[in-house]
Coordinates of C-alpha atoms in Angstrom, one line a residue:
X1416 CA 66.2 266.6 240.2
X1417 CA 68.9 267.2 243.2
X1418 CA 72.3 268.3 242.6
X1419 CA 74.2 265.8 245.4
X1420 CA 74.4 262.3 246.0
X1421 CA 72.5 261.6 249.1
X1422 CA 74.0 259.7 252.2
X1423 CA 74.0 256.4 252.4
X1424 CA 72.6 256.4 256.1
X1425 CA 70.0 259.2 254.9
X1426 CA 66.5 258.7 255.8
X1427 CA 64.4 258.8 252.9
X1428 CA 61.6 260.7 254.5
X1429 CA 63.9 263.7 254.3
X1430 CA 63.5 263.7 250.8
X1431 CA 60.5 264.3 248.3
X1432 CA 57.6 263.3 249.2
X1433 CA 55.0 260.5 247.9
X1434 CA 54.1 262.7 245.0
X1435 CA 54.6 260.7 241.8
X1436 CA 56.6 262.3 238.9
X1437 CA 56.8 260.5 235.6
X1438 CA 60.4 260.0 234.6
X1439 CA 62.4 257.6 232.8
X1440 CA 63.4 254.3 234.7
X1441 CA 66.3 254.3 237.0
X1442 CA 69.4 252.4 235.3
X1443 CA 71.5 252.5 238.6
X1444 CA 71.0 252.5 242.4
X1445 CA 72.8 255.9 242.4
X1446 CA 70.3 257.3 239.9
X1447 CA 67.6 255.8 242.1
X1448 CA 68.7 257.6 245.1
X1449 CA 69.0 260.7 243.1
X1450 CA 65.2 260.6 241.6
X1451 CA 62.6 263.0 242.8
X1452 CA 60.6 259.5 243.3
X1453 CA 63.3 258.2 246.0
X1454 CA 60.7 257.7 248.4
X1455 CA 58.9 255.3 246.4
X1456 CA 61.9 253.7 245.2
X1457 CA 63.4 253.0 248.7
X1458 CA 60.0 251.3 249.6
X1459 CA 60.2 249.1 246.7
X1460 CA 63.9 248.3 247.3
X1461 CA 63.1 247.2 251.1
X1462 CA 60.2 245.3 249.9
X1463 CA 62.8 243.2 247.5
X1464 CA 65.3 242.7 250.1
X1465 CA 62.8 241.6 252.7
X1466 CA 61.1 239.1 250.0
X1467 CA 64.6 237.6 249.6
X1468 CA 65.6 237.3 253.2
X1469 CA 62.7 235.1 254.1
X1470 CA 63.9 232.3 256.2
X1471 CA 62.9 229.6 254.0
X1472 CA 64.6 231.4 251.1
X1473 CA 67.9 232.7 251.8
X1474 CA 70.3 232.9 254.8
X1475 CA 71.9 236.7 255.3
X1476 CA 75.5 236.8 256.0
X1477 CA 77.7 239.7 257.4
X1478 CA 80.8 238.2 255.9
X1479 CA 81.4 235.6 253.1
X1480 CA 83.5 232.4 253.8
X1481 CA 87.3 232.6 252.3
X1482 CA 87.1 230.9 249.3
X1483 CA 83.8 230.6 248.5
X1484 CA 81.9 231.6 245.2
X1485 CA 80.3 235.0 245.3
X1486 CA 78.1 236.3 242.6
X1487 CA 77.4 240.0 242.3
X1488 CA 73.9 241.6 241.9
X1489 CA 72.1 244.8 240.9
X1490 CA 68.5 246.5 240.9
X1491 CA 66.5 246.7 237.9
X1492 CA 63.9 249.5 238.3
X1493 CA 60.8 249.4 236.3
X1494 CA 57.9 252.1 237.0
X1495 CA 54.9 249.8 236.2
X1496 CA 51.6 251.1 234.8
X1497 CA 48.0 250.2 233.5
X1498 CA 47.2 250.1 230.3
X1499 CA 45.5 253.2 230.7
X1500 CA 48.6 255.3 231.6
X1501 CA 48.2 255.6 235.5
X1502 CA 50.4 254.2 238.1
X1503 CA 50.4 250.8 239.1
X1504 CA 53.4 250.6 241.2
X1505 CA 57.0 251.0 241.7
X1506 CA 59.2 247.9 241.2
X1507 CA 62.6 247.2 242.1
X1508 CA 63.6 243.6 241.2
X1509 CA 67.4 242.6 242.7
X1510 CA 68.8 240.4 240.2
X1511 CA 72.0 238.4 240.3
X1512 CA 74.9 238.5 237.5
X1513 CA 74.3 234.8 236.1
X1514 CA 76.9 235.9 233.4
X1515 CA 79.9 235.9 236.0
X1516 CA 79.0 232.4 237.2
X1517 CA 81.8 230.1 235.7
X1518 CA 79.9 226.9 236.5
X1519 CA 79.2 225.1 233.3
X1520 CA 75.8 224.0 232.2
X1521 CA 74.2 221.8 230.2
X1522 CA 71.2 223.3 228.1
X1523 CA 68.8 221.1 229.9
X1524 CA 69.7 222.7 233.0
X1525 CA 69.1 226.0 231.8
X1526 CA 66.2 226.0 229.3
X1527 CA 62.8 226.8 230.6
X1528 CA 59.6 226.8 228.4
X1529 CA 57.8 230.0 227.3
X1530 CA 54.2 229.8 225.8
X1531 CA 53.8 231.3 222.0
X1532 CA 51.8 234.3 221.3
X1533 CA 49.7 232.1 219.3
X1534 CA 49.0 229.7 222.1
X1535 CA 48.0 232.9 224.5
X1536 CA 45.3 234.1 221.0
X1537 CA 44.3 230.2 220.9
X1538 CA 43.5 230.0 224.6
X1539 CA 41.3 233.4 224.2
X1540 CA 39.5 231.8 221.3
X1541 CA 38.7 228.6 223.2
X1542 CA 37.3 230.8 226.0
X1543 CA 35.2 232.4 223.3
X1544 CA 34.1 229.0 221.9
X1545 CA 33.3 227.0 225.0
X1546 CA 31.9 230.4 226.8
X1547 CA 34.9 230.2 229.5
X1548 CA 36.0 233.6 231.4
X1549 CA 39.6 233.9 231.4
X1550 CA 40.9 234.9 234.9
X1551 CA 44.5 236.2 235.6
X1552 CA 46.7 235.2 238.8
X1553 CA 50.3 236.9 239.2
X1554 CA 52.7 235.1 241.5
X1555 CA 55.0 237.4 243.4
X1556 CA 59.1 237.0 243.2
X1557 CA 58.0 233.9 241.4
X1558 CA 61.9 232.6 241.3
X1559 CA 62.5 232.9 244.9
X1560 CA 59.7 230.7 245.5
X1561 CA 61.6 227.8 243.4
X1562 CA 64.1 225.5 245.5
X1563 CA 67.5 225.3 244.6
X1564 CA 69.1 221.9 244.9
X1565 CA 71.8 221.7 247.9
X1566 CA 74.8 221.3 245.4
X1567 CA 74.1 223.9 243.0
X1568 CA 73.2 226.7 245.9
X1569 CA 75.4 230.2 245.9
X1570 CA 76.5 233.3 247.6
X1571 CA 74.8 236.7 246.5
X1572 CA 76.4 239.9 247.3
X1573 CA 74.0 242.9 247.5
X1574 CA 73.8 245.6 244.8
X1575 CA 76.6 248.4 245.3
X1576 CA 75.6 251.4 247.3
X1577 CA 72.9 249.7 249.0
X1578 CA 73.6 249.1 252.9
X1579 CA 71.4 247.0 254.8
X1580 CA 70.0 248.4 258.1
X1581 CA 71.5 245.3 260.1
X1582 CA 74.5 245.3 258.4
X1583 CA 74.2 242.3 256.0
X1584 CA 76.6 242.3 253.2
X1585 CA 74.8 239.5 251.0
X1586 CA 72.6 236.3 251.1
X1587 CA 73.4 232.4 250.9
X1588 CA 70.6 231.5 248.3
X1589 CA 68.6 228.5 249.1
X1590 CA 65.6 229.6 246.5
X1591 CA 66.1 230.9 242.6
X1592 CA 67.1 234.2 242.4
X1593 CA 66.3 236.5 239.0
X1594 CA 69.2 236.5 236.9
X1595 CA 70.6 233.2 237.5
X1596 CA 70.8 230.7 234.5
X1597 CA 69.3 228.1 236.3
X1598 CA 66.5 229.9 237.7
X1599 CA 64.1 230.1 234.8
X1600 CA 64.5 226.1 234.7
X1601 CA 63.9 226.0 238.8
X1602 CA 61.0 227.9 238.5
X1603 CA 59.2 226.1 235.5
X1604 CA 59.7 222.8 237.5
X1605 CA 58.0 224.3 240.6
X1606 CA 55.3 225.4 238.3
X1607 CA 54.8 222.0 237.0
X1608 CA 54.6 220.2 240.2
X1609 CA 52.4 222.5 241.5
X1610 CA 50.1 221.5 238.2
X1611 CA 50.6 217.8 238.7
X1612 CA 49.9 217.4 242.4
X1613 CA 47.0 219.6 242.4
X1614 CA 45.5 218.8 239.1
X1615 CA 46.2 215.2 238.0
X1616 CA 43.4 215.2 235.6
X1617 CA 45.0 218.1 233.1
X1618 CA 47.5 217.2 230.6
X1619 CA 50.5 218.9 229.4
X1620 CA 50.6 219.8 225.9
X1621 CA 53.4 218.2 223.9
X1622 CA 53.5 220.9 221.5
X1623 CA 53.4 223.7 223.8
X1624 CA 54.7 222.9 227.5
X1625 CA 53.0 225.9 229.3
X1626 CA 49.6 224.9 228.0
X1627 CA 47.5 222.5 230.6
X1628 CA 44.1 221.3 229.3
X1629 CA 41.9 218.8 230.9
X1630 CA 38.3 218.3 232.5
X1631 CA 37.4 218.6 236.1
X1632 CA 34.2 217.0 237.3
X1633 CA 33.3 216.8 233.5
X1634 CA 33.8 220.5 233.0
X1635 CA 36.5 222.0 231.0
X1636 CA 39.6 223.6 232.7
X1637 CA 42.3 225.3 231.0
X1638 CA 45.7 227.0 232.4
X1639 CA 48.5 229.0 230.5
X1640 CA 51.3 229.6 232.5
X1641 CA 53.7 232.5 231.4
X1642 CA 56.7 232.7 233.5
X1643 CA 54.7 234.3 236.8
X1644 CA 51.4 234.6 235.3
X1645 CA 48.8 232.1 235.3
X1646 CA 45.9 232.7 233.0
X1647 CA 42.8 230.2 234.0
X1648 CA 39.8 229.6 232.1
X1649 CA 36.7 228.1 233.2
X1650 CA 33.2 228.0 233.5
X1651 CA 32.4 226.3 236.5
X1652 CA 33.0 228.8 239.5
X1653 CA 33.5 226.0 242.1
X1654 CA 36.6 224.7 240.2
X1655 CA 38.1 228.1 239.6
X1656 CA 37.6 228.8 243.6
X1657 CA 39.4 225.5 244.3
X1658 CA 41.9 226.8 241.8
X1659 CA 42.3 229.9 243.7
X1660 CA 42.8 228.4 247.4
X1661 CA 45.4 226.2 245.9
X1662 CA 47.3 228.9 244.1
X1663 CA 47.0 231.2 247.1
X1664 CA 48.0 228.6 249.4
X1665 CA 51.2 227.4 247.3
X1666 CA 52.3 230.6 246.4
X1667 CA 52.4 234.3 247.4
X1668 CA 50.0 235.1 244.4
X1669 CA 47.8 238.3 243.3
X1670 CA 44.3 237.5 242.1
X1671 CA 43.4 240.3 239.3
X1672 CA 40.1 239.0 238.6
X1673 CA 38.8 238.9 234.9
X1674 CA 41.9 239.3 232.5
X1675 CA 42.2 242.9 231.6
X1676 CA 46.0 243.2 231.0
X1677 CA 48.7 240.9 229.9
X1678 CA 52.3 241.6 228.6
X1679 CA 51.2 245.3 228.6
X1680 CA 48.3 244.3 226.2
X1681 CA 44.9 245.5 227.2
X1682 CA 42.5 243.0 227.0
X1683 CA 39.0 243.9 226.5
X1684 CA 36.5 241.4 227.6
X1685 CA 33.0 241.9 226.6
X1686 CA 30.4 239.2 228.4
X1687 CA 26.5 238.6 228.3
X1688 CA 24.9 237.3 231.8
X1689 CA 22.5 234.3 231.6
X1690 CA 19.2 234.2 233.3
X1691 CA 21.1 232.2 236.3
X1692 CA 23.3 235.4 236.7
X1693 CA 26.7 233.2 235.3
X1694 CA 28.5 235.7 232.8
X1695 CA 30.5 234.4 229.4
X1696 CA 32.4 236.0 226.9
X1697 CA 31.1 237.4 223.8
X1698 CA 33.8 239.3 222.0
X1699 CA 37.6 239.8 223.2
X1700 CA 39.6 243.0 221.8
X1701 CA 43.6 243.4 222.1
X1702 CA 45.0 246.6 222.1
X1703 CA 48.3 248.5 222.4
X1704 CA 47.2 251.9 222.4
X1705 CA 49.2 253.1 225.5
X1706 CA 52.0 251.4 224.4
X1707 CA 52.2 253.1 220.9
X1708 CA 51.7 256.5 222.8
X1709 CA 54.7 256.0 224.8
X1710 CA 57.0 254.8 222.1
X1711 CA 56.0 257.8 220.0
X1712 CA 57.1 260.3 222.9
X1713 CA 60.4 257.7 223.5
X1714 CA 61.3 258.4 219.4
X1715 CA 60.4 262.1 219.2
X1716 CA 57.4 261.4 216.8
X1717 CA 55.7 264.5 216.0
X1718 CA 52.0 263.3 216.1
X1719 CA 50.8 266.8 215.5
X1720 CA 51.9 266.5 211.8
X1721 CA 49.7 264.9 209.0
X1722 CA 49.9 261.4 209.5
X1723 CA 50.7 259.0 206.8
X1724 CA 47.7 256.8 205.0
X1725 CA 50.0 253.6 204.6
X1726 CA 52.7 252.4 206.8
X1727 CA 55.3 252.3 203.9
X1728 CA 55.3 254.2 200.6
X1729 CA 54.1 251.8 197.6
X1730 CA 57.1 250.2 195.9
X1731 CA 59.5 251.4 198.5
X1732 CA 62.9 249.2 198.4
X1733 CA 66.3 250.3 200.1
X1734 CA 69.3 248.9 198.6
X1735 CA 72.3 247.4 200.4
X1736 CA 74.0 250.4 201.8
X1737 CA 77.7 250.5 200.9
X1738 CA 80.0 250.8 204.0
X1739 CA 80.2 254.8 203.8
X1740 CA 76.5 255.3 203.7
X1741 CA 76.3 253.1 206.9
X1742 CA 75.9 255.3 210.3
X1743 CA 76.7 253.8 213.5
X1744 CA 75.7 256.7 215.4
X1745 CA 71.9 255.7 215.0
X1746 CA 72.2 251.8 215.5
X1747 CA 70.7 251.8 218.8
X1748 CA 67.5 254.0 218.0
X1749 CA 67.0 252.0 215.2
X1750 CA 67.5 248.3 216.7
X1751 CA 65.4 249.7 219.8
X1752 CA 62.6 250.8 217.4
X1753 CA 62.7 247.9 215.3
X1754 CA 62.6 245.7 218.4
X1755 CA 59.3 247.5 219.6
X1756 CA 57.4 247.6 216.5
X1757 CA 58.0 244.0 216.0
X1758 CA 56.5 243.4 219.4
X1759 CA 53.4 245.4 218.4
X1760 CA 53.5 243.6 215.1
X1761 CA 53.3 239.9 216.4
X1762 CA 50.9 240.8 219.2
X1763 CA 47.8 242.9 218.1
X1764 CA 48.9 244.8 214.6
X1765 CA 49.4 242.1 211.9
X1766 CA 48.8 245.0 209.4
X1767 CA 52.2 246.1 210.0
X1768 CA 54.0 242.9 210.2
X1769 CA 55.3 242.8 206.7
X1770 CA 56.6 246.4 206.7
X1771 CA 58.4 245.8 210.3
X1772 CA 60.2 242.6 209.3
X1773 CA 61.6 244.2 205.9
X1774 CA 63.3 247.0 207.6
X1775 CA 64.6 244.6 210.6
X1776 CA 67.4 243.5 207.9
X1777 CA 68.9 246.9 208.1
X1778 CA 69.4 246.7 212.0
X1779 CA 73.2 245.6 211.6
X1780 CA 73.7 248.0 208.8
X1781 CA 72.0 251.3 209.7
X1782 CA 71.0 253.9 207.6
X1783 CA 69.0 257.2 207.8
X1784 CA 66.4 256.2 205.2
X1785 CA 65.8 253.0 207.3
X1786 CA 65.2 254.7 210.3
X1787 CA 63.1 257.3 208.9
X1788 CA 60.8 254.5 207.2
X1789 CA 60.6 252.8 210.9
X1790 CA 59.4 256.4 212.1
X1791 CA 57.0 256.7 209.7
X1792 CA 55.5 253.1 210.3
X1793 CA 55.5 254.1 214.2
X1794 CA 53.5 257.5 213.0
X1795 CA 51.1 255.4 211.0
X1796 CA 50.6 253.2 214.2
X1797 CA 49.7 256.1 216.4
X1798 CA 47.6 257.5 213.9
X1799 CA 45.7 254.0 213.6
X1800 CA 46.1 253.4 217.5
X1801 CA 42.6 252.7 218.2
X1802 CA 42.6 249.5 215.8
X1803 CA 42.3 246.7 218.0
X1804 CA 42.5 242.7 217.4
X1805 CA 38.9 241.7 217.8
X1806 CA 38.0 238.2 218.6
X1807 CA 34.1 237.1 217.9
X1808 CA 33.5 233.5 217.3
X1809 CA 31.7 232.3 214.0
X1810 CA 30.2 229.1 214.2
X1811 CA 29.7 228.8 210.7
X1812 CA 33.4 229.2 210.0
X1813 CA 35.3 226.1 209.5
X1814 CA 37.4 225.1 212.6
X1815 CA 40.8 226.2 211.2
X1816 CA 41.0 228.2 207.8
X1817 CA 44.6 229.4 206.5
X1818 CA 45.7 231.8 204.0
X1819 CA 48.5 232.1 202.4
X1820 CA 50.5 234.1 199.6
X1821 CA 53.9 235.1 198.0
X1822 CA 55.5 238.1 196.3
X1823 CA 57.7 236.4 193.3
X1824 CA 61.2 238.4 193.7
X1825 CA 59.7 240.6 196.0
X1826 CA 63.0 241.5 197.5
X1827 CA 64.9 243.2 195.0
X1828 CA 68.3 243.2 196.6
X1829 CA 68.4 239.3 196.8
X1830 CA 65.8 238.6 194.5
X1831 CA 64.0 236.3 197.1
X1832 CA 60.4 235.9 197.3
X1833 CA 58.3 236.7 200.1
X1834 CA 56.0 234.5 201.9
X1835 CA 52.8 235.4 204.1
X1836 CA 50.4 233.7 206.0
X1837 CA 47.6 233.6 208.4
X1838 CA 45.2 231.4 210.5
X1839 CA 42.2 231.7 211.6
X1840 CA 40.2 229.7 214.3
X1841 CA 36.5 229.6 213.7
X1842 CA 36.9 233.2 212.4
X1843 CA 39.4 234.7 214.9
X1844 CA 42.8 235.4 213.8
X1845 CA 45.2 233.7 216.0
X1846 CA 48.6 233.4 213.8
X1847 CA 50.2 235.3 211.3
X1848 CA 53.7 235.7 209.9
X1849 CA 55.8 237.5 206.8
X1850 CA 59.3 236.2 205.8
X1851 CA 61.9 235.9 202.9
X1852 CA 62.1 232.7 201.3
X1853 CA 66.0 232.8 202.0
X1854 CA 66.8 228.8 201.7
X1855 CA 65.7 228.8 197.6
X1856 CA 65.3 231.6 194.9
X1857 CA 62.1 230.8 193.4
X1858 CA 62.4 230.6 189.2
X1859 CA 58.5 231.7 188.5
X1860 CA 55.4 232.7 190.5
X1861 CA 54.0 229.1 190.9
X1862 CA 57.1 228.0 192.6
X1863 CA 57.2 230.9 194.9
X1864 CA 53.7 229.9 195.7
X1865 CA 54.3 226.2 196.5
X1866 CA 57.0 227.3 199.1
X1867 CA 54.9 229.9 200.6
X1868 CA 52.1 227.1 200.9
X1869 CA 54.8 224.5 202.1
X1870 CA 55.7 226.8 204.9
X1871 CA 52.1 227.8 205.8
X1872 CA 51.2 224.4 206.5
X1873 CA 53.9 223.7 208.4
X1874 CA 52.9 226.7 210.9
X1875 CA 48.9 225.5 210.6
X1876 CA 50.1 222.1 211.5
X1877 CA 51.3 223.0 214.9
X1878 CA 47.8 224.7 215.9
X1879 CA 46.0 221.5 214.7
X1880 CA 48.3 219.2 216.7
X1881 CA 47.7 220.8 219.6
X1882 CA 43.8 221.1 219.1
X1883 CA 43.8 217.3 218.2
X1884 CA 45.7 216.4 221.2
X1885 CA 42.9 217.6 223.6
X1886 CA 39.7 217.9 221.0
X1887 CA 39.8 214.9 218.5
X1888 CA 38.5 216.2 215.3
X1889 CA 38.7 214.7 211.7
X1890 CA 37.9 218.0 210.0
X1891 CA 40.5 219.3 207.7
X1892 CA 42.4 222.5 207.5
X1893 CA 40.8 225.1 204.6
X1894 CA 44.1 226.8 203.1
X1895 CA 43.1 229.4 200.6
X1896 CA 45.6 230.2 197.7
X1897 CA 45.0 232.8 194.6
X1898 CA 47.3 230.3 192.2
X1899 CA 45.2 227.7 190.9
X1900 CA 48.5 226.0 189.2
X1901 CA 49.7 225.1 192.8
X1902 CA 46.5 223.9 193.8
X1903 CA 47.0 221.4 191.2
X1904 CA 50.2 220.8 191.9
X1905 CA 49.5 219.7 195.5
X1906 CA 46.9 217.3 194.9
X1907 CA 48.2 215.4 191.9
X1908 CA 49.8 212.1 192.3
X1909 CA 52.7 212.7 189.7
X1910 CA 55.4 215.6 191.0
X1911 CA 55.9 218.0 188.2
X1912 CA 59.5 218.2 186.5
X1913 CA 59.4 221.8 187.1
X1914 CA 59.4 221.5 190.7
X1915 CA 61.8 218.7 191.1
X1916 CA 64.8 221.3 191.7
X1917 CA 63.2 222.4 195.1
X1918 CA 64.1 221.3 198.3
X1919 CA 62.5 218.0 199.5
X1920 CA 61.4 219.5 202.9
X1921 CA 59.0 221.8 200.9
X1922 CA 57.2 218.7 199.2
X1923 CA 55.5 217.5 202.6
X1924 CA 53.0 219.7 201.5
X1925 CA 52.0 217.2 198.9
X1926 CA 51.2 214.6 201.7
X1927 CA 49.4 216.9 203.7
X1928 CA 47.0 217.5 200.8
X1929 CA 46.2 214.0 199.5
X1930 CA 46.6 210.5 200.6
X1931 CA 46.1 208.7 204.3
X1932 CA 48.1 211.6 206.0
X1933 CA 46.0 214.4 204.4
X1934 CA 45.1 217.0 206.8
X1935 CA 44.5 220.5 204.3
X1936 CA 42.1 221.1 201.7
X1937 CA 43.4 223.4 199.2
X1938 CA 40.8 226.0 197.9
X1939 CA 41.5 228.8 195.1
X1940 CA 40.3 232.0 195.7
X1941 CA 40.8 235.1 193.8
X1942 CA 43.5 237.5 194.0
X1943 CA 41.5 240.2 195.6
X1944 CA 39.8 238.1 198.1
X1945 CA 43.1 237.1 199.3
X1946 CA 43.5 239.1 202.6
X1947 CA 47.3 238.2 203.1
X1948 CA 48.4 240.7 200.4
X1949 CA 48.9 243.3 203.0
X1950 CA 51.8 241.1 204.4
X1951 CA 53.8 240.5 201.2
X1952 CA 54.3 243.8 199.8
X1953 CA 53.6 247.5 200.5
X1954 CA 50.3 248.2 199.3
X1955 CA 49.1 251.3 197.3
X1956 CA 46.8 253.6 199.4
X1957 CA 44.0 253.3 196.7
X1958 CA 43.8 251.0 194.0
X1959 CA 41.2 252.0 191.2
X1960 CA 39.7 254.2 193.6
X1961 CA 39.1 251.6 196.5
X1962 CA 41.2 252.5 199.8
X1963 CA 43.0 249.1 200.0
X1964 CA 44.6 249.5 203.0
X1965 CA 41.5 249.9 204.9
X1966 CA 40.1 247.1 203.1
X1967 CA 43.0 244.7 204.0
X1968 CA 43.2 245.9 207.1
X1969 CA 39.6 246.1 208.2
X1970 CA 39.3 242.6 207.7
X1971 CA 42.3 241.7 209.7
X1972 CA 41.7 243.9 212.7
X1973 CA 37.8 244.4 212.7
X1974 CA 38.2 248.0 212.3
X1975 CA 34.5 248.6 211.3
X1976 CA 33.0 247.3 214.5
X1977 CA 35.7 249.4 216.5
X1978 CA 34.4 252.6 214.7
X1979 CA 31.1 252.0 215.3
X1980 CA 31.5 251.4 218.8
X1981 CA 33.7 254.6 218.9
X1982 CA 30.9 256.7 217.1
X1983 CA 28.4 255.3 219.8
X1984 CA 30.4 256.1 222.8
X1985 CA 30.7 259.9 221.0
X1986 CA 26.9 259.8 220.6
X1987 CA 26.0 258.5 224.1
X1988 CA 28.8 261.1 225.6
X1989 CA 27.1 264.2 223.6
X1990 CA 23.4 262.7 224.8
X1991 CA 24.7 262.9 228.4
X1992 CA 26.3 266.3 228.1
X1993 CA 22.8 267.7 226.3
X1994 CA 20.7 265.9 229.3
X1995 CA 23.1 267.4 231.8
X1996 CA 22.4 271.2 230.2
X1997 CA 18.7 270.5 230.2
X1998 CA 18.8 269.5 233.8
X1999 CA 20.7 272.7 234.5
X2000 CA 18.1 274.9 233.0
X2001 CA 15.0 273.2 234.5
X2002 CA 16.9 273.7 237.9
X2003 CA 17.1 277.5 237.2
X2004 CA 13.9 277.7 235.8
X2005 CA 12.6 276.4 239.2
X2006 CA 14.9 278.8 241.0
X2007 CA 13.6 281.9 238.8
X2008 CA 9.8 280.7 239.7
X2009 CA 10.8 280.4 243.7
X2010 CA 12.2 284.1 243.1
X2011 CA 9.3 285.4 241.5
X2012 CA 6.7 284.0 244.0
X2013 CA 8.4 285.1 246.9
X2014 CA 8.7 289.0 245.5
X2015 CA 4.9 288.5 244.7
X2016 CA 4.1 287.6 248.4
X2017 CA 6.2 290.6 249.6
X2018 CA 4.3 293.0 247.4
X2019 CA 0.7 291.8 248.6
X2020 CA 1.9 292.3 252.2
X2021 CA 3.3 295.5 251.6

């Protein structure tokens, strides 16, 4: 590490080489200048500034007009890595301080839609069902390709410490810059215009505005836009080639081929090839293995210790801490750890969802016990980091199957019940959640299950409506519940007097399970077969000698297939190693035979 700050006019070539040194991302321009990786950061900064100062994006200025509004800016540095941990690129993003803009904006002027993670998993499920390959496009400097209306344009001052080689101090922005409150909306409108101008046959989903589905020349075509990422699913190579030409000619984009990384997720698409040479996906696996390893290093988890066998001790109940037990010194680490675990749980690890959401209530009142429990969850996630969310189409399974469950008065501090839910599309898990029933306190277990079923139906309807918007189907959603009384209550015509005190909004489930608005078919299942029990309470490690944690987790994450694949991989490596040893032994034997023959010839001549 350099001890002195480099001069502003120093040449980056005078400082450490292109050798990559893994270090925390610089928080400021000053830290970047002191970094051993300054050469790479300097290249990233220049690339970012050159992109901003393109003639159609901004006009550089050497001085700002008197009385003009000038927004400050800063660099955000990020060392981007691939899912295997190898270096991808050094990224320096110049962002404006949008919070310094005193202009009043309506909500409609700043709102920009972002797809839900459930929509992303639904897209992958549709790829498996319709045999479409998912392809990935990344638009470079996306916001800088969105035009700002003339009456909304602004001046931006370059980040503190940065000196442009030509003496520019800032720029007058004609296109949107990251950090401004209207930039997201402007880019969203630009991306939508691109889709409507080039693909008028595709329809924008009413329930998720980032999803476009339609038909091009009788071929199904799906596009999902996540800010600057375009995920395209199609079976026709000509349609994909046309999209490739359109997006490359309209934006500055990067084509990554078949989807393999998205939002730090590792996406493993397994394929089969038809006799015609075309490939189609047969299985898709999502994992967060590298992110879990990085989190363990960040929060100093001793991974050499014996890992816990479950995310949380059975029956763990942390009381609401008194004021003298709250430790504000660990508030920031606890919040950071909880938010990181929530991202893991919401994307690919539903087996820790309940445990993380339970600890999330202690973010504003941190305690040492809560931080210890959160670190245990992370250690458990590390010991099971090879688990993946596997998706394989099951044509025999119903189109949509939901499971719901509740733990009556599960929260010992407030006596609120806990609801849990998961949804399968043709046997593929695409949605799940676990939350407290905050709006009411259930008087008995049937009431708690009734509320949980109503909340589950509300979530499942969003997916059902999205599907029927593009794929009309009369098939009802099968919702499984382990309380027979609830099955009777939602299907009978008369409302039981025991439920009349419940809020009106929960009674909508009765209309969804009977009558002309029926969309659900309730089915009773035994408690042991309800696989969402893992999301309503901390389960014991074993129950009647059965490893219950592994049983429920295996159902959700397809662990069995993953373990079989790992065993096969190890066996293949051992076979390859044995084959190499045999080849080496044969080569040695041949060399010995050659030497022996040579000695025999010398003896004969002598």
